[in-house]
Amino acid sequence: MLKLIDLQSYYGRSRALNGVTLTVPKGEITGIAGRNGTGKTTLLKTIMGLTDASAGQILLEGQDLSARPTHERAAAGIAYVPQGRGIIPDFTIRENILMGAFARRDGKRQVPEIVAELFPYLAANMARPGGVLSGGQQQQLAIARALAAAPDVILLDEPNEGIQPSIVEEIEAVILRLKEELGLTVILVEQNIGFLRRAASNFAMLEKGRIVESGPIAALSDAVVERHMTI
């Protein structure tokens, strides 16, 4: 489904990713872990074409996207839920969701039916401004916006960060449904190792912009976590 080959990425003249090669299986969740500042967010931004410069290949179903602008990568089937969610506070819930629909390949501009099933609160409050929502509700909104693009691949950057405990379990359940019911390929940046072990089929551990450990999720042992995530 998605292959990254010798991926390099830069902010200005500083290299943030250094030779990342990774195969992301179709219809599975691949977890990305590592300490803060190791390149996890940069990896997702590089896939979307949001860093200053990059090199290497990004192949989606064999199609090389590495020279494509961000909007063409989105139209090719990649959706991104950024850290901090990135919703527009003055836009209504409906307007925020419909922003994602501009990347749909079939031209439809509509709120996906699955949104009402996954996020009943959003469906019942479509006219409310996004800025009045709680952090957890805004995370739900950001995922709904991504789903409006009808993507094949969804990139999730620490979706549980700063979320009230009462909604964390709901967000985790939705992420599992993205794979199990919608058949989406998911790249999940997540510091909660317990959730990664429950959700992901594969993982990659980043350190200083490189993958230092990777493989099936069963290989994400306590020793690996201690070696690369303990401060």
Coordinates of C-alpha atoms in Angstrom, one line a residue:
M1 CA 0.0 0.0 0.0
L2 CA 2.4 2.7 1.2
K3 CA 6.2 2.4 0.9
L4 CA 8.8 5.0 2.1
I5 CA 12.2 4.5 0.6
D6 CA 15.3 6.3 2.0
L7 CA 13.2 9.3 3.1
Q8 CA 15.1 12.5 4.0
S9 CA 13.4 15.6 5.3
Y10 CA 14.6 19.1 6.1
Y11 CA 13.5 22.2 8.0
G12 CA 15.5 24.9 6.5
R13 CA 19.0 23.4 6.3
S14 CA 18.5 21.1 9.3
R15 CA 17.9 17.4 8.4
A16 CA 15.0 16.0 10.5
L17 CA 14.7 12.6 8.8
N18 CA 17.7 10.6 7.7
G19 CA 17.1 7.6 5.5
V20 CA 13.7 6.3 6.7
T21 CA 12.6 3.2 4.8
L22 CA 9.3 1.6 5.8
T23 CA 6.6 -0.6 4.3
V24 CA 3.1 0.1 5.7
P25 CA 0.8 -2.8 5.1
K26 CA -2.6 -2.2 3.5
G27 CA -5.6 -2.2 5.8
E28 CA -3.5 -2.4 9.0
I29 CA -2.4 0.0 11.7
T30 CA 1.3 0.8 11.8
G31 CA 2.5 2.4 15.1
I32 CA 5.3 5.0 15.2
A33 CA 7.0 5.5 18.6
G34 CA 10.0 7.2 20.1
R35 CA 11.0 10.0 22.4
N36 CA 9.9 13.5 21.9
G37 CA 11.9 15.2 19.1
T38 CA 12.9 12.0 17.3
G39 CA 11.1 12.8 14.0
K40 CA 7.6 11.2 14.5
T41 CA 5.6 14.3 13.5
T42 CA 8.1 15.1 10.8
L43 CA 7.6 11.7 9.3
L44 CA 3.8 12.4 8.9
K45 CA 4.4 15.9 7.6
T46 CA 6.9 14.6 5.1
I47 CA 4.4 12.0 3.8
M48 CA 2.0 15.0 3.3
G49 CA 4.7 17.2 1.7
L50 CA 4.6 19.8 4.6
T51 CA 8.3 20.1 5.4
D52 CA 10.6 22.6 3.7
A53 CA 12.3 20.0 1.5
S54 CA 12.6 16.2 1.2
A55 CA 14.2 13.5 -0.8
G56 CA 13.6 9.8 -1.3
Q57 CA 10.4 8.1 -2.5
I58 CA 6.9 7.9 -1.2
L59 CA 5.0 5.2 -3.1
L60 CA 1.2 4.8 -2.7
E61 CA 0.0 1.7 -4.6
G62 CA 3.2 2.0 -6.7
Q63 CA 2.5 5.6 -7.6
D64 CA 5.4 8.0 -6.6
L65 CA 4.1 11.0 -4.7
S66 CA 7.4 12.4 -3.6
A67 CA 7.4 15.3 -6.1
R68 CA 3.6 16.0 -5.7
P69 CA 2.3 19.0 -3.8
T70 CA 0.3 18.4 -0.6
H71 CA -3.2 18.8 -2.2
E72 CA -2.3 16.1 -4.8
R73 CA -1.2 13.7 -2.1
A74 CA -4.5 14.3 -0.3
A75 CA -6.4 13.7 -3.6
A76 CA -4.4 10.5 -4.1
G77 CA -6.0 9.2 -0.9
I78 CA -3.9 10.3 2.1
A79 CA -5.6 12.2 5.0
Y80 CA -3.8 13.8 7.9
V81 CA -5.0 14.4 11.5
P82 CA -2.3 16.7 12.9
Q83 CA -1.1 17.0 16.4
G84 CA -3.2 19.8 18.0
R85 CA -6.0 18.9 15.6
G86 CA -5.9 22.1 13.4
I87 CA -9.6 22.8 13.4
I88 CA -10.9 26.3 12.5
P89 CA -12.6 27.6 15.6
D90 CA -14.9 30.1 13.8
F91 CA -16.2 27.5 11.4
T92 CA -19.1 25.3 12.3
I93 CA -18.7 21.6 12.9
R94 CA -20.3 21.0 9.4
E95 CA -17.9 23.5 7.7
N96 CA -14.9 22.0 9.4
I97 CA -15.9 18.5 8.2
L98 CA -16.6 19.7 4.7
M99 CA -13.1 21.2 4.4
G100 CA -11.9 17.6 4.2
A101 CA -14.3 16.8 1.4
F102 CA -12.4 19.0 -1.1
A103 CA -9.9 16.2 -1.4
R104 CA -12.5 13.6 -2.5
R105 CA -11.7 12.0 -5.8
D106 CA -15.4 11.7 -6.8
G107 CA -16.2 15.4 -6.3
K108 CA -18.8 14.9 -3.6
R109 CA -19.0 17.6 -0.9
Q110 CA -20.9 15.9 2.0
V111 CA -20.6 14.8 5.6
P112 CA -19.9 11.1 5.5
E113 CA -22.8 9.0 6.9
I114 CA -20.3 7.2 9.2
V115 CA -19.7 10.4 11.1
A116 CA -23.2 10.2 12.8
E117 CA -22.4 6.6 13.8
L118 CA -18.9 7.3 15.1
F119 CA -19.5 10.8 16.6
P120 CA -23.2 11.3 17.7
Y121 CA -22.4 14.6 19.4
L122 CA -21.0 16.1 16.3
A123 CA -23.9 14.9 14.2
A124 CA -26.4 16.5 16.7
N125 CA -24.5 19.9 16.8
M126 CA -23.5 20.6 13.2
A127 CA -24.2 24.3 13.6
R128 CA -22.0 24.8 16.6
P129 CA -18.6 26.6 16.2
G130 CA -15.6 24.3 16.4
G131 CA -13.9 26.6 18.8
V132 CA -16.4 25.9 21.6
L133 CA -15.8 22.1 21.6
S134 CA -13.7 20.3 24.2
G135 CA -10.3 18.9 23.3
G136 CA -11.8 15.5 22.9
Q137 CA -14.6 16.7 20.7
Q138 CA -12.2 18.7 18.6
Q139 CA -10.2 15.5 18.1
Q140 CA -13.4 13.7 17.0
L141 CA -14.0 16.6 14.6
A142 CA -10.5 16.4 13.1
I143 CA -11.0 12.7 12.5
A144 CA -14.4 13.3 10.9
R145 CA -12.8 16.0 8.6
A146 CA -10.2 13.4 7.5
L147 CA -12.9 10.9 6.8
A148 CA -14.7 13.4 4.6
A149 CA -11.9 13.0 2.1
A150 CA -12.8 9.3 1.7
P151 CA -9.1 8.4 2.1
D152 CA -7.3 5.1 1.7
V153 CA -4.6 6.1 4.3
I154 CA -5.0 8.1 7.4
L155 CA -2.1 9.6 9.4
L156 CA -2.9 10.2 13.1
D157 CA -0.4 12.3 15.2
E158 CA -0.9 11.5 18.9
P159 CA -4.7 11.6 18.8
N160 CA -5.0 11.0 22.5
E161 CA -2.7 13.9 23.5
G162 CA -4.4 16.4 25.9
I163 CA -7.7 14.5 25.7
Q164 CA -9.9 14.0 28.8
P165 CA -9.8 10.4 30.1
S166 CA -13.6 10.0 29.4
I167 CA -13.0 10.4 25.7
V168 CA -9.7 8.6 25.3
E169 CA -11.4 5.2 25.2
E170 CA -13.9 6.5 22.6
I171 CA -11.1 7.8 20.4
E172 CA -9.2 4.5 20.7
A173 CA -12.3 2.5 19.7
V174 CA -12.9 4.8 16.7
I175 CA -9.3 4.2 15.5
L176 CA -9.8 0.4 15.7
R177 CA -13.0 0.8 13.7
L178 CA -11.2 2.7 11.0
K179 CA -9.2 -0.4 10.3
E180 CA -11.7 -3.1 11.1
E181 CA -14.9 -1.7 9.5
L182 CA -13.6 0.9 7.0
G183 CA -10.5 -1.1 5.9
L184 CA -8.3 2.0 6.2
T185 CA -4.5 1.9 6.3
V186 CA -3.5 3.8 9.4
I187 CA -0.1 5.3 10.5
L188 CA -0.5 6.1 14.2
V189 CA 2.0 8.2 16.1
E190 CA 1.3 7.3 19.8
Q191 CA 3.2 7.5 23.1
N192 CA 0.8 5.1 24.8
I193 CA 2.6 1.8 24.3
G194 CA -0.3 -0.1 25.7
F195 CA -2.6 1.2 23.0
L196 CA -0.1 0.6 20.3
R197 CA 0.2 -3.0 21.3
R198 CA -3.5 -3.4 21.3
A199 CA -4.1 -1.6 18.0
A200 CA -1.1 -1.9 15.7
S201 CA 0.0 -4.9 13.7
N202 CA 3.5 -3.4 13.1
F203 CA 5.7 -0.7 14.6
A204 CA 8.7 1.5 13.9
M205 CA 10.8 3.1 16.6
L206 CA 12.4 6.4 15.7
E207 CA 15.6 7.9 17.1
K208 CA 17.4 11.0 15.8
G209 CA 15.4 10.8 12.5
R210 CA 16.2 7.2 11.8
I211 CA 14.3 3.9 12.3
V212 CA 16.2 2.0 15.0
E213 CA 13.7 -0.9 15.6
S214 CA 10.8 -2.1 13.5
G215 CA 8.8 -5.3 12.9
P216 CA 5.6 -7.0 14.0
I217 CA 4.0 -5.5 17.1
A218 CA 5.0 -8.6 19.1
A219 CA 8.6 -7.4 18.8
L220 CA 7.7 -4.2 20.7
S221 CA 9.0 -5.6 23.9
D222 CA 9.5 -3.9 27.3
A223 CA 13.3 -4.0 26.5
V224 CA 12.8 -2.1 23.2
V225 CA 10.6 0.5 24.9
E226 CA 13.1 1.0 27.8
R227 CA 16.0 1.2 25.4
H228 CA 14.5 3.9 23.1
M229 CA 11.8 5.7 25.2
T230 CA 13.1 5.9 28.7
I231 CA 14.6 9.2 29.6

